[in-house]
mmCIF file of C-alpha atoms in Angstrom:
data_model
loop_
_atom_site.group_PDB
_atom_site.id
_atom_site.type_symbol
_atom_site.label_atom_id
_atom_site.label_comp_id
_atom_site.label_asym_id
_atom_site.label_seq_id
_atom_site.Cartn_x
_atom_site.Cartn_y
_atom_site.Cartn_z
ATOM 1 C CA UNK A 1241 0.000 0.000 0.000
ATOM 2 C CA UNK A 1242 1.451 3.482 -0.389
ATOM 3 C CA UNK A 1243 1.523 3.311 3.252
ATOM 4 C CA UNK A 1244 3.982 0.667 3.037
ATOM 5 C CA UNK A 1245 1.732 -1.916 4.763
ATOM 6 C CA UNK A 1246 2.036 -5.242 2.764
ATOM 7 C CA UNK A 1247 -1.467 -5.402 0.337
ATOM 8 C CA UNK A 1248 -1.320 -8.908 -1.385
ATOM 9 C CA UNK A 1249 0.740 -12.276 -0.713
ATOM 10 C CA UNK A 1250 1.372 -14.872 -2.842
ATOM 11 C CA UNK A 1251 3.310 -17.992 -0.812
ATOM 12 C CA UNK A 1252 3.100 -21.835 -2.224
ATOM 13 C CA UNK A 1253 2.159 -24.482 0.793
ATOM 14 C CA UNK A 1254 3.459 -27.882 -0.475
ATOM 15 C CA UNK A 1255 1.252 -28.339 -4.152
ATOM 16 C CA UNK A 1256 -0.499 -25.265 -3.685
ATOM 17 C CA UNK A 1257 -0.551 -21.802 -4.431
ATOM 18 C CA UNK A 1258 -1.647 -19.092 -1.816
ATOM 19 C CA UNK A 1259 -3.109 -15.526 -2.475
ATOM 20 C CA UNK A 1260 -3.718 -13.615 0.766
ATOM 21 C CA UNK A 1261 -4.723 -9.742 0.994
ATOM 22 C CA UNK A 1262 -4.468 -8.122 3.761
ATOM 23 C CA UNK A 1263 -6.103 -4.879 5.076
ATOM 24 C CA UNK A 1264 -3.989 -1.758 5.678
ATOM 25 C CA UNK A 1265 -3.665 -1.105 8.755
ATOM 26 C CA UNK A 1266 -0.144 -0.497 10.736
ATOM 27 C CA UNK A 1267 -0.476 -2.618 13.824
ATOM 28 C CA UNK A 1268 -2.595 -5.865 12.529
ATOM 29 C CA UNK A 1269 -2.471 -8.025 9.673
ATOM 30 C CA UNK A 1270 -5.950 -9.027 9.005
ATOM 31 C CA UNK A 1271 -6.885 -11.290 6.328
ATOM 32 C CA UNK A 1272 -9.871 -9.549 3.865
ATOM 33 C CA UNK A 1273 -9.588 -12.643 1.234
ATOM 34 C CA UNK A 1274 -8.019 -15.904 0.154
ATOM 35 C CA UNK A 1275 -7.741 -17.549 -2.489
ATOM 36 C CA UNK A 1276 -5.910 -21.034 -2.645
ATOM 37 C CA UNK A 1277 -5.096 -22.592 -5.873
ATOM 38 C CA UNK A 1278 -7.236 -26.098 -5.477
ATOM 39 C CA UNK A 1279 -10.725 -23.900 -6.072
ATOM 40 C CA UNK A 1280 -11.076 -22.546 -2.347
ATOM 41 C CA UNK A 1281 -11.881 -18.797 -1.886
ATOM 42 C CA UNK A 1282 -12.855 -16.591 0.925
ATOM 43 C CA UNK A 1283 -13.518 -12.851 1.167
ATOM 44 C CA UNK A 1284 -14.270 -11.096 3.890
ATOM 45 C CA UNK A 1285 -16.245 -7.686 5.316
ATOM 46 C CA UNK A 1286 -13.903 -5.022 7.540
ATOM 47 C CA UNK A 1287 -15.448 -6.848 10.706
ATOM 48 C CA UNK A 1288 -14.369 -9.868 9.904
ATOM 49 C CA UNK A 1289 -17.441 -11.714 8.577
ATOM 50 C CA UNK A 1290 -17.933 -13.933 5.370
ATOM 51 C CA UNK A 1291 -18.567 -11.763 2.416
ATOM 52 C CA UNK A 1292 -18.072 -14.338 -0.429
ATOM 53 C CA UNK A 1293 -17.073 -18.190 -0.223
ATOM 54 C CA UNK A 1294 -16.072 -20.259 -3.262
ATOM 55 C CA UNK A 1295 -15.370 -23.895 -3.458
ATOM 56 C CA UNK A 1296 -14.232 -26.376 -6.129
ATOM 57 C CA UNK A 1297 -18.345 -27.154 -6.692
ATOM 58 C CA UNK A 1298 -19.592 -23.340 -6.599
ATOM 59 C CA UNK A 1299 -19.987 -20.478 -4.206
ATOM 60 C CA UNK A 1300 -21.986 -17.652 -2.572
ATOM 61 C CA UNK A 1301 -22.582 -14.065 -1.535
ATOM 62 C CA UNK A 1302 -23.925 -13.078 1.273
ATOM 63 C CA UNK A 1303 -24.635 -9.830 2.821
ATOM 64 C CA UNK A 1304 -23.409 -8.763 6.048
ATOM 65 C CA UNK A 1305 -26.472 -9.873 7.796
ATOM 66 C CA UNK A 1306 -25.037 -13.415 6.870
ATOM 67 C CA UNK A 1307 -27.898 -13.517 4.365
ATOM 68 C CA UNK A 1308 -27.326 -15.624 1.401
ATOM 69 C CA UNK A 1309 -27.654 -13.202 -1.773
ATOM 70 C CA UNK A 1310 -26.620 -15.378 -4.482
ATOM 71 C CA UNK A 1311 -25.234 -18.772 -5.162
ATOM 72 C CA UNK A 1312 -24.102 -20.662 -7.583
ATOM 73 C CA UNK A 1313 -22.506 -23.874 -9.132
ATOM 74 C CA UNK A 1314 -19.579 -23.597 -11.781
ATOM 75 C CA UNK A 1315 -20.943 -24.883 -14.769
ATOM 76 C CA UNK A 1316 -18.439 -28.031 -15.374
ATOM 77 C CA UNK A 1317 -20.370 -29.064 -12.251
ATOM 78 C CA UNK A 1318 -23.883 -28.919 -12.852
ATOM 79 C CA UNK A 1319 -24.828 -31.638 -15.522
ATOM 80 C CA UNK A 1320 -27.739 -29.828 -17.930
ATOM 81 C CA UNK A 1321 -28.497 -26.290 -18.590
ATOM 82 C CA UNK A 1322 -27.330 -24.005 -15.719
ATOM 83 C CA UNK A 1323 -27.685 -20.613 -14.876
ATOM 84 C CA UNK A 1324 -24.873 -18.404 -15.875
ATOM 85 C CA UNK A 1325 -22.926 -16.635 -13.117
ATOM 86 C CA UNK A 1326 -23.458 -13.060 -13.210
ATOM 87 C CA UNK A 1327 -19.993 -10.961 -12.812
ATOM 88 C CA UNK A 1328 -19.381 -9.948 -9.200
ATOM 89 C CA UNK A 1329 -17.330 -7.542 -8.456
ATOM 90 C CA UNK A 1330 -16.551 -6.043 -5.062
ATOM 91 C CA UNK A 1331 -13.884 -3.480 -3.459
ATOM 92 C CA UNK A 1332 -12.132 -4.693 -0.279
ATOM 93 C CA UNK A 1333 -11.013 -1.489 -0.027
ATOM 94 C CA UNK A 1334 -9.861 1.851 -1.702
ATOM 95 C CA UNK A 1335 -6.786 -0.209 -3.414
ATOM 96 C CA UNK A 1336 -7.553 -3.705 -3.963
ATOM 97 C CA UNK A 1337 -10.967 -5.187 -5.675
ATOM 98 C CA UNK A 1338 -12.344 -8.913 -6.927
ATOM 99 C CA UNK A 1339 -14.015 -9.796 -9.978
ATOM 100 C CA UNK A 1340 -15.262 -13.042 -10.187
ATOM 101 C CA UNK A 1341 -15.634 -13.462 -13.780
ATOM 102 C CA UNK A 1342 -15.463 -17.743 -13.795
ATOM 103 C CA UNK A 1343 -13.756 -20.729 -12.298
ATOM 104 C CA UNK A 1344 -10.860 -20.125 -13.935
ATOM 105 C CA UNK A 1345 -11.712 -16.159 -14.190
ATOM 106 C CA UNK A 1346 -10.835 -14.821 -10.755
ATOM 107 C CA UNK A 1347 -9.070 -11.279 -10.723
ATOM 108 C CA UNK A 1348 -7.604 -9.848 -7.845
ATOM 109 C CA UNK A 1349 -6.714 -6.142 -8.833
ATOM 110 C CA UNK A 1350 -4.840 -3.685 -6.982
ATOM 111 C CA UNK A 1351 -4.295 0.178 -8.024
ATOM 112 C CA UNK A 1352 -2.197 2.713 -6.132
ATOM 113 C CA UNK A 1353 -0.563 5.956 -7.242
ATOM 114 C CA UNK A 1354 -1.590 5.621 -10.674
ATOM 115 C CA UNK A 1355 -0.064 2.019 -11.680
ATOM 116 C CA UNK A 1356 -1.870 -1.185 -11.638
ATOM 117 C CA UNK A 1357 -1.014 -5.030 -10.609
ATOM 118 C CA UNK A 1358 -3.720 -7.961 -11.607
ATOM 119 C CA UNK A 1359 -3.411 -11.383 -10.174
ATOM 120 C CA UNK A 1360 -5.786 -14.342 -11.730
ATOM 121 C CA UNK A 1361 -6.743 -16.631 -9.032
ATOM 122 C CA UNK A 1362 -8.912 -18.675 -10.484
ATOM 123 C CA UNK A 1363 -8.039 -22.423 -11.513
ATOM 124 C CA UNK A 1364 -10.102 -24.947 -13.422
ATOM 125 C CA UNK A 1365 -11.092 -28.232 -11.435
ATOM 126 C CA UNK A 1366 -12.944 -30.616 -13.285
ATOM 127 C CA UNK A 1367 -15.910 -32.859 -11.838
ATOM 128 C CA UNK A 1368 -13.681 -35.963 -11.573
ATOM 129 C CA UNK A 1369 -10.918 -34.549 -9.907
ATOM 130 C CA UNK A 1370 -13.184 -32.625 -7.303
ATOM 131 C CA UNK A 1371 -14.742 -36.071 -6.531
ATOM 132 C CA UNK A 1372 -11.683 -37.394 -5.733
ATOM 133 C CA UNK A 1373 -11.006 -35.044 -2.808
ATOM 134 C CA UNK A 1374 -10.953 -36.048 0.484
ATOM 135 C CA UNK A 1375 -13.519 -34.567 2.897
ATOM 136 C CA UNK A 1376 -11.889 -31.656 4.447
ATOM 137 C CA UNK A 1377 -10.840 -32.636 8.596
ATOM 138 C CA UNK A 1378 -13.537 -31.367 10.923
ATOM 139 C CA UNK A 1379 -12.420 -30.144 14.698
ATOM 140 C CA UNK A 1380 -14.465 -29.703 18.051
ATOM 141 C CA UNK A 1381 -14.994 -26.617 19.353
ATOM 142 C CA UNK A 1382 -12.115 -26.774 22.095
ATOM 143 C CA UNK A 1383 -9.702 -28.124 18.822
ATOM 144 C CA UNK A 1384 -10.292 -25.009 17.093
ATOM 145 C CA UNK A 1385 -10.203 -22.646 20.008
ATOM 146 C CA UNK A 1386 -7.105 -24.206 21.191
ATOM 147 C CA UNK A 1387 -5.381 -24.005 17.477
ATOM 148 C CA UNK A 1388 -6.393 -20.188 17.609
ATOM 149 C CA UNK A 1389 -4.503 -19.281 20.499
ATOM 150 C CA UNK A 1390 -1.691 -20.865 19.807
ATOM 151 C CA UNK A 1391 -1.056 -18.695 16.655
ATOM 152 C CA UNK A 1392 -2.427 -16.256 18.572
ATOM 153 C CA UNK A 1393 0.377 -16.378 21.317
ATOM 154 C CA UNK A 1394 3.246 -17.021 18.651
ATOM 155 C CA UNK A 1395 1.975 -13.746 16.990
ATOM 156 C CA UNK A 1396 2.863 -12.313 20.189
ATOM 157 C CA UNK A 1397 6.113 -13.878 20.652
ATOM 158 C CA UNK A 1398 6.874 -12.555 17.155
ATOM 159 C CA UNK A 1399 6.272 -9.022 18.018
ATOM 160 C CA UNK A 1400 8.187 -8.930 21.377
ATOM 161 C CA UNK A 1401 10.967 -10.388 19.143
ATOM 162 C CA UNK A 1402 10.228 -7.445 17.264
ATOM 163 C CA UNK A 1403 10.447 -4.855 19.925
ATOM 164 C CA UNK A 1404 13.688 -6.412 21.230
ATOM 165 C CA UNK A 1405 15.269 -6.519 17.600
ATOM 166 C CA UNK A 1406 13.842 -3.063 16.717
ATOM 167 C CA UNK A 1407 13.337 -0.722 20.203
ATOM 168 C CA UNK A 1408 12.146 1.952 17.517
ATOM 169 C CA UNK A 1409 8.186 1.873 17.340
ATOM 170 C CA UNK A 1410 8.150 3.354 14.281
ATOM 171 C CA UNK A 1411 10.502 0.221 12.775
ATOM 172 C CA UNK A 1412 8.672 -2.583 14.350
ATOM 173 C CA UNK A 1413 5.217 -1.306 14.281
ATOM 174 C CA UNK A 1414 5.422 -2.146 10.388
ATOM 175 C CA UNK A 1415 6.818 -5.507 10.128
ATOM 176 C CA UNK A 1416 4.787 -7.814 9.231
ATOM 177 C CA UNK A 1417 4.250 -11.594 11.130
ATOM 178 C CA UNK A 1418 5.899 -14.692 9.372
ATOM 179 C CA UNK A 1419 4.505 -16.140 6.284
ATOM 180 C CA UNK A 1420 4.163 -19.553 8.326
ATOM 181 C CA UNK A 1421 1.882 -17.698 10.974
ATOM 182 C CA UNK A 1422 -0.112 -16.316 8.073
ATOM 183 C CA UNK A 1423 -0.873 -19.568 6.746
ATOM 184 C CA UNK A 1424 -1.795 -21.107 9.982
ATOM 185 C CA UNK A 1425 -3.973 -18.663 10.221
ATOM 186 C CA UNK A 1426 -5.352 -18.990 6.978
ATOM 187 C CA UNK A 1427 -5.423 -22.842 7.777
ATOM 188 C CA UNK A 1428 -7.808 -22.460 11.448
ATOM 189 C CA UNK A 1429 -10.179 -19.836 9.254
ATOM 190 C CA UNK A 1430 -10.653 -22.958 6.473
ATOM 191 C CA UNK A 1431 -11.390 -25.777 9.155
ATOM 192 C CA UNK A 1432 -13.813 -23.100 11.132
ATOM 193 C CA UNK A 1433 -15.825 -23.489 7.759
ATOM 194 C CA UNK A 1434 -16.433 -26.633 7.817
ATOM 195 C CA UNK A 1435 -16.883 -27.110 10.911
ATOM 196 C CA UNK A 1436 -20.479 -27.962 12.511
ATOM 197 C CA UNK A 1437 -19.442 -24.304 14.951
ATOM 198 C CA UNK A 1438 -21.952 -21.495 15.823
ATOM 199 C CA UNK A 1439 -21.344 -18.080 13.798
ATOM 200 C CA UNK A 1440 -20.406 -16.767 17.058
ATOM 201 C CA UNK A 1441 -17.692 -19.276 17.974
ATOM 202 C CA UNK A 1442 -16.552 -18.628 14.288
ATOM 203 C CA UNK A 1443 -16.477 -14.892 14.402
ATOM 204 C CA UNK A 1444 -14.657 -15.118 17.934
ATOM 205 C CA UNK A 1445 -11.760 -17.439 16.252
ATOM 206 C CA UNK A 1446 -11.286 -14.884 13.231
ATOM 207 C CA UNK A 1447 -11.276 -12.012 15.514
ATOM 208 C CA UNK A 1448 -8.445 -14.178 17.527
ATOM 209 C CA UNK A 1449 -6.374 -14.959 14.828
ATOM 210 C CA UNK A 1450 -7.208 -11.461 13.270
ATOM 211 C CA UNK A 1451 -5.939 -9.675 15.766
#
């Protein structure tokens, strides 16, 4: 950002690609959207709550009531005549904005002083190959809680490293955590998904890991 806060990621875990933008603020790295490149995509509101999710079958809008808007299914998915998906488009903030365009048409865009970067995010994942996937790992309550403090606490540790390394404010104030902490965080938000979890247990985690 012209700030100099880190905007967008891009870090590979194992097979995988990972897009992660972050909001710009100076003290906090919180996540507004992911996108992961085996079909999996998340955006979120300021506050922290789902704004768009996407899988590898289809996804869905919602407001930020946590009212469903729209959904839909990608149309390698849905045997038959479907309904085409109708471009979304939505600013996470003043620099960086989503168009969701198709599977394989996902646009992260980011403009600041007058120059432009755009990332495609999207990937193509056919209907055999999403069959083939594993059911993603579902946690209790007390697993997920427990997995969100401990990033929680090694974000800490990070910045006291940070004050000892850097007794400037000013200096330490703007580094950012770790890529490894980011994913992990990334990581707790995706099982908090699909986990069987109230909306208020899942809000609390993101604001924890968030934070």
């Amino acid at each position: 950002y012209p700030s100099g806060n880190l905007a967008i990621i891009v870090t590979r875990e194992r097979d995988q690609l990972i897009c992660i933008v972050q909001e710009d603020e100076l003290r906090t790295a919180k996540i507004r959207a992911l996108f992961q490149s085996d079909g999996r995509s998340t955006c979120y509101y300021p506050n922290g709550d789902e704004w768009i999710n996407m899988s590898i079958q289809g996804g869905q809008y919602l407001d930020q009531a946590g009212n469903r808007v729209r959904r839909w299914m990608w149309p390698n998915l849905s045997p038959g005549p479907h309904v085409p998906l109708s471009p979304i488009f939505i600013s996470l903030n003043r620099h960086v904005g989503v168009r969701i365009l198709a599977q394989d048409k996902i646009f992260v865009s980011f403009l600041a002083m007058g120059r432009q970067a755009k990332f495609n995010t999207g990937t193509k994942v056919q209907g055999g190959a999403a069959s083939q996937l594993p059911p993603p790992t579902r946690l209790g309550e007390d697993e997920l809680l427990l997995l969100a403090f401990r990033v929680r606490i090694l974000q800490l540790f990070d910045r006291m490293r940070g004050c000892l390394n850097f007794p400037s404010s000013e200096q330490w104030n703007k580094m950012q955590p770790p890529t490894y902490l980011m994913t992990q965080a990334v990581k707790i938000l995706e099982l908090c998904m699909a986990a069987d979890i109230s909306d208020e247990l899942r809000s609390s985690i993101r604001s924890i890991v968030n934070a």
